[in-house]
Coordinates of N, CA and C in Angstrom, one line a residue:
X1 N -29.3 39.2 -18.5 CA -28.9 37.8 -18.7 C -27.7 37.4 -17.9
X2 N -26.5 38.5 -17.6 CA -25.8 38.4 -17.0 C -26.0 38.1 -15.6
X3 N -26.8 38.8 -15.1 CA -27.1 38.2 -13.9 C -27.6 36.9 -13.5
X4 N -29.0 36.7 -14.7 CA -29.2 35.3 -14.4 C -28.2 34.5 -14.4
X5 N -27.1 34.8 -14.9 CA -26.0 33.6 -15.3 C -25.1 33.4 -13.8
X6 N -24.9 34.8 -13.4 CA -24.1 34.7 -12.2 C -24.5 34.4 -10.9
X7 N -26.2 34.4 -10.9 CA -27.0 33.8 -9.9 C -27.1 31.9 -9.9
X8 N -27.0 31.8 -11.2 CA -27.3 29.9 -11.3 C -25.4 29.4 -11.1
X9 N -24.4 30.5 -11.4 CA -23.1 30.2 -10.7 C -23.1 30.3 -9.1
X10 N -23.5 30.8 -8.9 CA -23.1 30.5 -7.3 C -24.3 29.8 -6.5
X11 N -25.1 29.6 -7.4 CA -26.0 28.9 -6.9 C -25.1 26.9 -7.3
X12 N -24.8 27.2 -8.3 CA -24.0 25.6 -8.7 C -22.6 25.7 -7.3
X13 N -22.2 27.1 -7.1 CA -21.2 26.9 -6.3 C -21.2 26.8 -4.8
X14 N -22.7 27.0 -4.5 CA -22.8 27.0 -2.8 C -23.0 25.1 -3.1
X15 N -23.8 24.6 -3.8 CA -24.0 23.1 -4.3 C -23.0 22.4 -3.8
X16 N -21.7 23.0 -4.7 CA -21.0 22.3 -4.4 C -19.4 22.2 -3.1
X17 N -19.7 23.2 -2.5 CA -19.5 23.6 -1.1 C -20.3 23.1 -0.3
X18 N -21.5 22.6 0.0 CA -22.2 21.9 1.0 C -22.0 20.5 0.5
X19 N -21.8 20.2 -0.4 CA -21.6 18.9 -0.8 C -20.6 18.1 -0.3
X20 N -19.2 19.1 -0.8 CA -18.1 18.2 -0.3 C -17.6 18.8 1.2
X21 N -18.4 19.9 1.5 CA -17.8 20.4 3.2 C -18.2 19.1 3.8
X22 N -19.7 18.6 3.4 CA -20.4 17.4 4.2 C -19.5 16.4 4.3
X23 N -19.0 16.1 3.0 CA -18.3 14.7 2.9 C -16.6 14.3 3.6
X24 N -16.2 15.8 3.4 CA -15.1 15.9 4.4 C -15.3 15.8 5.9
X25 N -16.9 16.4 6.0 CA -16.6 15.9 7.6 C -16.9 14.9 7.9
X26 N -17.9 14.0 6.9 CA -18.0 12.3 6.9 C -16.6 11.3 7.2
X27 N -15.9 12.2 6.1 CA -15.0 11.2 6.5 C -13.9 11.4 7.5
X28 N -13.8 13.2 8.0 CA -13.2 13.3 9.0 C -13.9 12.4 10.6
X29 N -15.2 12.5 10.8 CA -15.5 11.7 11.5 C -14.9 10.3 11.7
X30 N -15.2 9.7 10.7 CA -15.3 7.7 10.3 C -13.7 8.2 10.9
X31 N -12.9 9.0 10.5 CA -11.0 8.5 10.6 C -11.0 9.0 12.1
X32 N -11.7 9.8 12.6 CA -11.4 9.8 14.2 C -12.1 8.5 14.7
X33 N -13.0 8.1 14.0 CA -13.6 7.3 15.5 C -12.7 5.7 15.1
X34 N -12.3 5.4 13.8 CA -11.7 4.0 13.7 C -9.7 4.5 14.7
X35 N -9.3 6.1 14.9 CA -8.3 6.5 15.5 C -8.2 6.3 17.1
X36 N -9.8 6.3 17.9 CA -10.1 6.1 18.8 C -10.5 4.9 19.1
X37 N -11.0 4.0 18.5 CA -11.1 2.5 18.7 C -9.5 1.9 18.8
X38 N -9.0 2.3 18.2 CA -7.6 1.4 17.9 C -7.0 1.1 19.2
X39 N -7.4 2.9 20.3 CA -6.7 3.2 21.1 C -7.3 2.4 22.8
X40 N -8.6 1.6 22.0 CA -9.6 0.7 23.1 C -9.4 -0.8 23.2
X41 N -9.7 -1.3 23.9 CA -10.1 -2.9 24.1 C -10.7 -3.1 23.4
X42 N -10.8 -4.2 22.5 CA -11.8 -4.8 21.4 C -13.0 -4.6 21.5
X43 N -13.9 -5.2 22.5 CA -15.6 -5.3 23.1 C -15.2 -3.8 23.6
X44 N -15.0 -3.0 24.0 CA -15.4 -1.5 24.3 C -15.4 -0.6 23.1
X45 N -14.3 -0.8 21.9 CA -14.1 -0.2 20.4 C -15.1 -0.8 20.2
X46 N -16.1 -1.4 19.9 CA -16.7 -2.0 19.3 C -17.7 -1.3 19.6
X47 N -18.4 -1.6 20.7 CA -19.6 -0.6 21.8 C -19.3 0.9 21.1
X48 N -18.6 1.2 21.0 CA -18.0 2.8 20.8 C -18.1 2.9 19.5
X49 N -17.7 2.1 18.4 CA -18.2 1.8 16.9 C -19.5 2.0 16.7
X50 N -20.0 0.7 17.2 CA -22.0 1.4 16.9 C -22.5 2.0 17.0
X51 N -21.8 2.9 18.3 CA -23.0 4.1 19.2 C -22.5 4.9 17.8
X52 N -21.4 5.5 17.4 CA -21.0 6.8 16.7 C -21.3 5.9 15.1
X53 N -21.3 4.6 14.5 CA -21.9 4.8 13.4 C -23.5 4.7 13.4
X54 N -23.9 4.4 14.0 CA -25.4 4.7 14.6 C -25.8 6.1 14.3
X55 N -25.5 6.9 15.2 CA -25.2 8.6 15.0 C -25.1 8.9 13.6
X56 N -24.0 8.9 12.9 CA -23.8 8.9 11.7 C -24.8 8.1 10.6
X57 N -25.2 7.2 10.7 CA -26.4 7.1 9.7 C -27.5 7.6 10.4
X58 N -27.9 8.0 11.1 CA -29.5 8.5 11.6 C -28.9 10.4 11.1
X59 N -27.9 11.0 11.4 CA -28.4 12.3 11.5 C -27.4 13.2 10.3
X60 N -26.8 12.3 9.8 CA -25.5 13.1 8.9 C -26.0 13.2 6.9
X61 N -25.9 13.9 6.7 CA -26.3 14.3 5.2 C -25.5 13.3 4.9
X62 N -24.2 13.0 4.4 CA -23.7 11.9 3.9 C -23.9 10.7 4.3
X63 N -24.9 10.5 5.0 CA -25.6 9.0 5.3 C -26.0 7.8 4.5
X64 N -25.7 6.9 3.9 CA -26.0 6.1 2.7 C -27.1 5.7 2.8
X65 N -27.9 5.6 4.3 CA -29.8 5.9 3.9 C -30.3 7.2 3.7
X66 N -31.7 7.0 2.9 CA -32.4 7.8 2.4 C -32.6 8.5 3.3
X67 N -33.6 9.7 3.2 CA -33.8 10.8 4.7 C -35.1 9.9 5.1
X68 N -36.1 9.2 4.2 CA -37.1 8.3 5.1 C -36.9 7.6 5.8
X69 N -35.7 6.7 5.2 CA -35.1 5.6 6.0 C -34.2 6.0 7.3
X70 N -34.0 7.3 7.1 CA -33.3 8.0 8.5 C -34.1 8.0 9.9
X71 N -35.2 8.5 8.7 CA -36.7 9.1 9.8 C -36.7 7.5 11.0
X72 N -37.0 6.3 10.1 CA -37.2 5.0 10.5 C -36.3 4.1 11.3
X73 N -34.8 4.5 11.3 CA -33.6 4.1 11.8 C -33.8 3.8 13.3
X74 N -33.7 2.4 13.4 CA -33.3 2.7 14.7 C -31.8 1.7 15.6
X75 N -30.9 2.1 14.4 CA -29.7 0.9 14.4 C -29.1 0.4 13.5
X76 N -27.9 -0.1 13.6 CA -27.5 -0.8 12.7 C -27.3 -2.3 13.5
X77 N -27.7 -3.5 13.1 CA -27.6 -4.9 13.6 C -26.5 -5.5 13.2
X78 N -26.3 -6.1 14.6 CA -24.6 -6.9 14.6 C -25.3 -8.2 15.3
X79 N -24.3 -8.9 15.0 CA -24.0 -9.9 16.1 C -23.5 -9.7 17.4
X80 N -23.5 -10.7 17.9 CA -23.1 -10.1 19.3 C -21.6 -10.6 19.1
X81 N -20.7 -9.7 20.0 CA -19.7 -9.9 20.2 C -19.1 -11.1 20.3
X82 N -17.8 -11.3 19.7 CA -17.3 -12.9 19.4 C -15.5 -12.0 19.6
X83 N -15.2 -12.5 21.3 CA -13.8 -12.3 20.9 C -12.8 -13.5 20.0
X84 N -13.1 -14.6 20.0 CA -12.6 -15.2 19.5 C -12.3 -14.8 17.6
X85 N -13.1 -13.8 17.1 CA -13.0 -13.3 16.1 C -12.4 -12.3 15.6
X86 N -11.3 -12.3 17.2 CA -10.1 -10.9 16.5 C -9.1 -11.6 16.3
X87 N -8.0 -11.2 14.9 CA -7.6 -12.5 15.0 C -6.1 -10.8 15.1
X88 N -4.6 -11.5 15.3 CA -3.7 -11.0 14.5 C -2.8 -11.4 13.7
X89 N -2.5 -10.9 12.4 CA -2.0 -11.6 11.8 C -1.2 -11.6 10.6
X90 N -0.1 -12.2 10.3 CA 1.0 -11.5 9.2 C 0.5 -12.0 8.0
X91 N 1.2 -11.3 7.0 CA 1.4 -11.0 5.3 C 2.7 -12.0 4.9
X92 N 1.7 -11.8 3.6 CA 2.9 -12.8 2.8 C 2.5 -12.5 1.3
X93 N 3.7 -12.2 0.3 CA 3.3 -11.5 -0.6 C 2.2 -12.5 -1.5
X94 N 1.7 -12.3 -2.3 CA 0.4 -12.7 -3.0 C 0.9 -13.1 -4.3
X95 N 0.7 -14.4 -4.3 CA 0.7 -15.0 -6.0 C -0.1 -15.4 -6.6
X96 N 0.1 -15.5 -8.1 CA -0.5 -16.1 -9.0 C -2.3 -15.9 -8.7
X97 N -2.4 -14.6 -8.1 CA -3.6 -13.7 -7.9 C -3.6 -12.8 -9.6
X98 N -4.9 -12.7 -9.9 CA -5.3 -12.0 -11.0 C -5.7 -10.1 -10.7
X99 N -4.9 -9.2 -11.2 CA -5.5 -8.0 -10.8 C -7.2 -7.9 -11.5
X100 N -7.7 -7.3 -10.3 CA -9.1 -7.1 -10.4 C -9.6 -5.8 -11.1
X101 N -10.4 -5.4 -11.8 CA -10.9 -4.6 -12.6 C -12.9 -4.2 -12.4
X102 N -13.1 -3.6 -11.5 CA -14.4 -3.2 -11.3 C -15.2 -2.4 -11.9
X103 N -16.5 -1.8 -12.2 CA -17.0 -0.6 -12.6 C -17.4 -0.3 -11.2
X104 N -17.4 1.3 -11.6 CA -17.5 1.7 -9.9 C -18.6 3.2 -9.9
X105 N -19.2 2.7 -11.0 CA -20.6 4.0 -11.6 C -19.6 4.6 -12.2
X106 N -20.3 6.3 -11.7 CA -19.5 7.5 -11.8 C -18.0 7.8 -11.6
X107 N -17.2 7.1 -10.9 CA -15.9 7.5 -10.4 C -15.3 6.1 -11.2
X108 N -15.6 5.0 -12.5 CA -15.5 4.6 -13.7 C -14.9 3.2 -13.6
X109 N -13.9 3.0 -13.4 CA -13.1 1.3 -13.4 C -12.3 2.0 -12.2
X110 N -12.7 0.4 -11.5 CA -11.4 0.8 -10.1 C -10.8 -0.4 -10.6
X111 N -9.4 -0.4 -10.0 CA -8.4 -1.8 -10.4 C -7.8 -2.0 -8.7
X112 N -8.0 -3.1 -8.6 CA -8.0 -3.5 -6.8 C -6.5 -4.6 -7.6
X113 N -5.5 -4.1 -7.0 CA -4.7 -5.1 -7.4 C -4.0 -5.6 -6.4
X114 N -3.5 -7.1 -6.1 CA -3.3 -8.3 -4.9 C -2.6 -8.2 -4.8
X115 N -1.7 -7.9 -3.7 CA -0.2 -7.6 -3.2 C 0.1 -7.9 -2.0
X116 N -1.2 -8.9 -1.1 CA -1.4 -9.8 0.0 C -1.6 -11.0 0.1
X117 N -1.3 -11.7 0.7 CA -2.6 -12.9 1.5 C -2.2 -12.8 2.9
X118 N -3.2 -13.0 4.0 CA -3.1 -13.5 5.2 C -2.1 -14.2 5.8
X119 N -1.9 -14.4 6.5 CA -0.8 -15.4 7.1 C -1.7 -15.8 8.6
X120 N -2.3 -16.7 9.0 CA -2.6 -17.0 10.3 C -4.2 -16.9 10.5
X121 N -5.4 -16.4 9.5 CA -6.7 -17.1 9.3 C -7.1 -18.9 9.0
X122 N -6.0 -19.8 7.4 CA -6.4 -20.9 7.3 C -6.8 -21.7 8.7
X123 N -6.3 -21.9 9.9 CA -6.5 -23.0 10.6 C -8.0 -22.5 11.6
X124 N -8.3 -21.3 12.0 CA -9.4 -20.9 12.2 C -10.5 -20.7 12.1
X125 N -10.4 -20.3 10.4 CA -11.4 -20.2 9.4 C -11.6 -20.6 8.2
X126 N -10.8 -21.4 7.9 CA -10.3 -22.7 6.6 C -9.8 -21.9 5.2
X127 N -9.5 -20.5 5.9 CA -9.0 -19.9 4.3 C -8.0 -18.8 4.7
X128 N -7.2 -18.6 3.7 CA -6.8 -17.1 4.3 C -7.1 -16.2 3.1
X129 N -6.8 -14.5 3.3 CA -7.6 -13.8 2.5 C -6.9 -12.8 2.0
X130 N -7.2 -12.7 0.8 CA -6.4 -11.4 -0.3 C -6.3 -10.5 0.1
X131 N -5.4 -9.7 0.4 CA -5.6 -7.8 0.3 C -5.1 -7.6 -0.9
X132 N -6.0 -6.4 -1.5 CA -5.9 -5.7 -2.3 C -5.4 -4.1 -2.4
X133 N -4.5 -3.8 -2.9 CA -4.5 -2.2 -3.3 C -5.2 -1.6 -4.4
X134 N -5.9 -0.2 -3.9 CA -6.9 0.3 -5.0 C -6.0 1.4 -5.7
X135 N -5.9 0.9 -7.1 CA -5.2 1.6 -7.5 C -5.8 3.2 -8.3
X136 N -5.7 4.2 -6.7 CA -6.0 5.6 -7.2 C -5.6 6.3 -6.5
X137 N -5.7 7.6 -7.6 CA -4.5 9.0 -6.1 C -4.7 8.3 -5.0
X138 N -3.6 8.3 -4.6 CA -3.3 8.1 -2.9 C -3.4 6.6 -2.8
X139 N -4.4 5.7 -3.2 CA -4.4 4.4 -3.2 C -5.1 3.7 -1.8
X140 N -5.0 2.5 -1.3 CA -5.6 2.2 -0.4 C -5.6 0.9 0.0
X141 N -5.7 0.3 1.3 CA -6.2 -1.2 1.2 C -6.9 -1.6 1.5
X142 N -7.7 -2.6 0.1 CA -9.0 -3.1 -0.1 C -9.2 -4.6 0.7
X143 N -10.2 -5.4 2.1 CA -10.0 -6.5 2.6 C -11.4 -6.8 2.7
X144 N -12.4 -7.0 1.3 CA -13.4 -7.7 1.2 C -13.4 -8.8 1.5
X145 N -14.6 -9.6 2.6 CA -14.5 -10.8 2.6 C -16.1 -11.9 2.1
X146 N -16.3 -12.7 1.8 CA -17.5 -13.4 1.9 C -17.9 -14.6 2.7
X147 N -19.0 -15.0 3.1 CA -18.8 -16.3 3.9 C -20.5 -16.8 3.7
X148 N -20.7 -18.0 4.3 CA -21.4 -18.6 4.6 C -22.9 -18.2 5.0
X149 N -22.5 -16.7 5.8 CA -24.1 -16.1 6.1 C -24.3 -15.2 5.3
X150 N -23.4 -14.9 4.1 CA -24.5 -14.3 3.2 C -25.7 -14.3 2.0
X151 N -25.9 -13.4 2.3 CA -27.5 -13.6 1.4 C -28.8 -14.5 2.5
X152 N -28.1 -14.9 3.4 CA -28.9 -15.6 4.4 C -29.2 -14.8 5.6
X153 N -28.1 -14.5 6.2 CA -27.9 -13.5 7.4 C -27.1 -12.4 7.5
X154 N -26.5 -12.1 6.5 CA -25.9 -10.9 5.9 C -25.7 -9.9 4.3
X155 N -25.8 -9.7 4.3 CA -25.6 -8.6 2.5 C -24.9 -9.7 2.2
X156 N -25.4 -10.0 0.8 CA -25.2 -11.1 -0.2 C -24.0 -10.7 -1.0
X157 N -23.8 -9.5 -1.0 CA -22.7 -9.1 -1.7 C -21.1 -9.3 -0.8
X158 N -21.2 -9.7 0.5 CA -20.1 -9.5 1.1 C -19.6 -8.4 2.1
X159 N -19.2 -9.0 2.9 CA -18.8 -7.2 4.0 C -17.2 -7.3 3.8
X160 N -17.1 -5.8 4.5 CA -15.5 -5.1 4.2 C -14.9 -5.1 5.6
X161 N -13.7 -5.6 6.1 CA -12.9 -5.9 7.1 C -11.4 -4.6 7.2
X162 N -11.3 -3.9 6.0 CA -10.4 -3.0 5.4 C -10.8 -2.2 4.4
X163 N -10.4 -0.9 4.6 CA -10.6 0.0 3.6 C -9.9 1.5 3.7
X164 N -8.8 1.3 3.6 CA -8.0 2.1 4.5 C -8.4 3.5 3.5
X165 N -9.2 3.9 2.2 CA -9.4 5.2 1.8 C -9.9 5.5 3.0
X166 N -10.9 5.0 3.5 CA -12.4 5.6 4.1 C -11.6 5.4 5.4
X167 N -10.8 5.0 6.1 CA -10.3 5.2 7.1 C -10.4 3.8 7.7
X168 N -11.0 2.8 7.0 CA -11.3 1.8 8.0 C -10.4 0.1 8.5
X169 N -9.5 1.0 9.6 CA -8.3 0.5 9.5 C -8.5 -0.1 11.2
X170 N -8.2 -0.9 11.9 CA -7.4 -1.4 13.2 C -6.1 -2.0 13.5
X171 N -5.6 -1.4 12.7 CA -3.9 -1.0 12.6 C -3.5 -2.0 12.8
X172 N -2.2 -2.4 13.6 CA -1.3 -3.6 13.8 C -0.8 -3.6 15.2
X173 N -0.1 -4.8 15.7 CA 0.8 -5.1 16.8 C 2.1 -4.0 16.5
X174 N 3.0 -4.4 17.6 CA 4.3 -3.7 17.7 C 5.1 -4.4 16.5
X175 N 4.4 -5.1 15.9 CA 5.9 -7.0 15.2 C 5.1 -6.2 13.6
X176 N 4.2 -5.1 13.2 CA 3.3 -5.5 11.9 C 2.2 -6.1 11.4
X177 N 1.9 -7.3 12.6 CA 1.3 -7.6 12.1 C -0.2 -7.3 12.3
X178 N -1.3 -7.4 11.3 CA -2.7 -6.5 10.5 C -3.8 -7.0 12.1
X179 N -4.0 -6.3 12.3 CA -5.6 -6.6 13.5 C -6.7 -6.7 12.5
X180 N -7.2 -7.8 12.7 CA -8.6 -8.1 11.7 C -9.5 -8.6 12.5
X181 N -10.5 -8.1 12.9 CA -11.4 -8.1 14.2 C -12.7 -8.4 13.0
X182 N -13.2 -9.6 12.9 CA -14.3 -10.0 12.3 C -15.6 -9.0 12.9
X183 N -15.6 -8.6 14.4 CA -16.5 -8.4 15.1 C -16.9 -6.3 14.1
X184 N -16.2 -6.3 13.6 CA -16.1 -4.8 13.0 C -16.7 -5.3 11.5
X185 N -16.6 -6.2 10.6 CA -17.5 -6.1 9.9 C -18.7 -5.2 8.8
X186 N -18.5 -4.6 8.2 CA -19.5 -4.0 7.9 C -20.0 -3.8 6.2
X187 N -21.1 -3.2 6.0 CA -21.8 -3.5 4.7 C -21.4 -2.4 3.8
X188 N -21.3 -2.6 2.6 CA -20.9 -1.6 1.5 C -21.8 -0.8 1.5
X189 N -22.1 0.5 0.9 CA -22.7 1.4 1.3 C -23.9 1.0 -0.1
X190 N -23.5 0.6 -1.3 CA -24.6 -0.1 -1.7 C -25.7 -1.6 -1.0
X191 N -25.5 -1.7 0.1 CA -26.2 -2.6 0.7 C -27.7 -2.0 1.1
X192 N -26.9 -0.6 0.8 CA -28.3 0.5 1.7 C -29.1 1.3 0.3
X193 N -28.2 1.2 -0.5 CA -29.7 2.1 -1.5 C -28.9 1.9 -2.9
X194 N -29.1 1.9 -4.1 CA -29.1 2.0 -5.6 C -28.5 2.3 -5.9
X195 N -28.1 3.8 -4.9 CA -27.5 5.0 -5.4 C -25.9 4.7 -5.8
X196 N -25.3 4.0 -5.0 CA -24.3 3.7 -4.4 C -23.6 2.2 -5.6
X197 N -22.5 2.4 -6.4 CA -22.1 1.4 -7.1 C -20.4 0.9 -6.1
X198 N -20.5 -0.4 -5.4 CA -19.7 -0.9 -4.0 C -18.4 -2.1 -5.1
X199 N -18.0 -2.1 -4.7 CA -16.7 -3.4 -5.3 C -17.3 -4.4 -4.6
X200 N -17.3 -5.1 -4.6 CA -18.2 -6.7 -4.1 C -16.6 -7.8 -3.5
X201 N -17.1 -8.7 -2.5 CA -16.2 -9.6 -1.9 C -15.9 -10.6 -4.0
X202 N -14.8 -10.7 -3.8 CA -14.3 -11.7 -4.6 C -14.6 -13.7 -4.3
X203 N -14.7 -14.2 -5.4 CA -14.7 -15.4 -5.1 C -13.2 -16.3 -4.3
X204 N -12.4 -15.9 -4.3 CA -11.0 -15.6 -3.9 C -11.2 -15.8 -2.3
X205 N -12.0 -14.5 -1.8 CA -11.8 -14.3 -0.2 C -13.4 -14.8 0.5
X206 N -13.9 -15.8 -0.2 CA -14.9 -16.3 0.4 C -14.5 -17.3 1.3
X207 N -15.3 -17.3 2.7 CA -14.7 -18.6 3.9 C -15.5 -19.2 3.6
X208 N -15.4 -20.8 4.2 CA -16.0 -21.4 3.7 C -17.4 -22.0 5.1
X209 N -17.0 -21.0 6.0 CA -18.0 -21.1 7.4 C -19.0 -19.9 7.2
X210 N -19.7 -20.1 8.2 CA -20.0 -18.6 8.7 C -19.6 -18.1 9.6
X211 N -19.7 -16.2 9.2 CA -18.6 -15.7 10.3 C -19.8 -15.0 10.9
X212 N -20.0 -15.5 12.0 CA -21.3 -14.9 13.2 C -20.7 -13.5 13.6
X213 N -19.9 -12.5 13.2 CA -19.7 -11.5 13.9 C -19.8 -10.0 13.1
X214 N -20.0 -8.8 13.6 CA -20.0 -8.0 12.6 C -21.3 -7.2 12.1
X215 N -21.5 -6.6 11.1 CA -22.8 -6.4 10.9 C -23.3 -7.1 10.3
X216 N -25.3 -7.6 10.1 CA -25.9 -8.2 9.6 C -27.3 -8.2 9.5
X217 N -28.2 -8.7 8.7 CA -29.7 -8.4 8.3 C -30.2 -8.3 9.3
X218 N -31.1 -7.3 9.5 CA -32.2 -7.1 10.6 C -33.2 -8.3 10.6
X219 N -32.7 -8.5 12.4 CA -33.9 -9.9 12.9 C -34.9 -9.9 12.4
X220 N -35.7 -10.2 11.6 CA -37.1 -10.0 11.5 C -38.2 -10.9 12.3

């Protein structure tokens, strides 16, 4: 009996060694390659963005598609390039914002709490937009946004512009202030399968256009 016991332990413990070895290099990957865009011209980070998250969902175990859906892959769909959609731009502290309170499945209530707004989106894009801190070990900054093409031309739920856990950051000028390149865009990882419970854009940081840049529903 003893043995059976010590065979289903290390059988739970290789489990969970391929598990999170995977996940650490998921996310060591994502933090090099948003480290190496920063270091590029917008339209060439960008080019260099799809090719390596392309890669990454077709061939990586922590992929947020299925392994069928891997089989099937052949892309992720953007718009085309819009420089006019990088914007830069300062902070200004956040008021009379409500802290936000999520379920997040398994990892339970996240609390995204507002300790931004934009400074230099309203005249562009007719709004400016929340950042949020996620409040957990280590913490992070949350920059869900919503607009006009979704549910139409994009995940109805909203794409993410910031997420500095996961690494997904394009840092700032020499003055501070935030690089927010609409053209980088991209879908919560519940966009791609069930499995996956995502924080959703708030009614708060919805534009009131659409923002043509970024990722979006495959042409059909």
């Amino acid at each position: 009996m003893g043995d059976i016991i010590d065979r289903a332990g290390d059988t739970a413990a290789s489990g969970l060694l391929e598990r999170f070895s995977s996940l650490h290099d998921w996310r060591r990957q994502v933090a090099d390659l948003y480290a190496a865009i920063r270091a590029m011209p917008g339209e060439e980070g960008w080019e260099h963005w799809r090719s390596v998250r392309d890669r990454l969902f077709r061939e990586h175990p922590q992929s947020p598609l299925s392994t069928t859906r891997r089989a099937q892959f052949r892309g992720i769909d953007c718009f085309a390039y819009d420089p006019a959609l990088r914007f830069t731009v300062a902070t200004v502290p956040a008021r009379e914002r409500e802290v936000i309170r999520v379920e997040a499945g398994k990892d339970g209530t996240m609390t995204l709490l507002p300790f931004a707004l934009t400074d230099g989106l309203a005249q562009p894009l007719g709004k400016e937009l929340t950042l949020y801190w996620i409040e957990s070990y280590g913490g992070g900054v949350f920059l869900p946004f919503g607009d006009a093409t979704n549910g139409r031309e994009s995940f109805a739920g909203g794409r993410y512009l910031l997420d500095t856990i996961k690494s997904a950051d394009l840092g700032s000028d020499g003055a501070g202030r935030l690089i927010l390149d609409f053209n980088f865009a991209y879908y919560p990882s519940c966009a791609y399968s069930e499995a996956w419970v995502c924080p959703l854009s708030q009614p708060e940081n919805r534009l009131p256009g659409a923002i043509r840049a970024g990722e979006r529903d495959a042409i059909r």
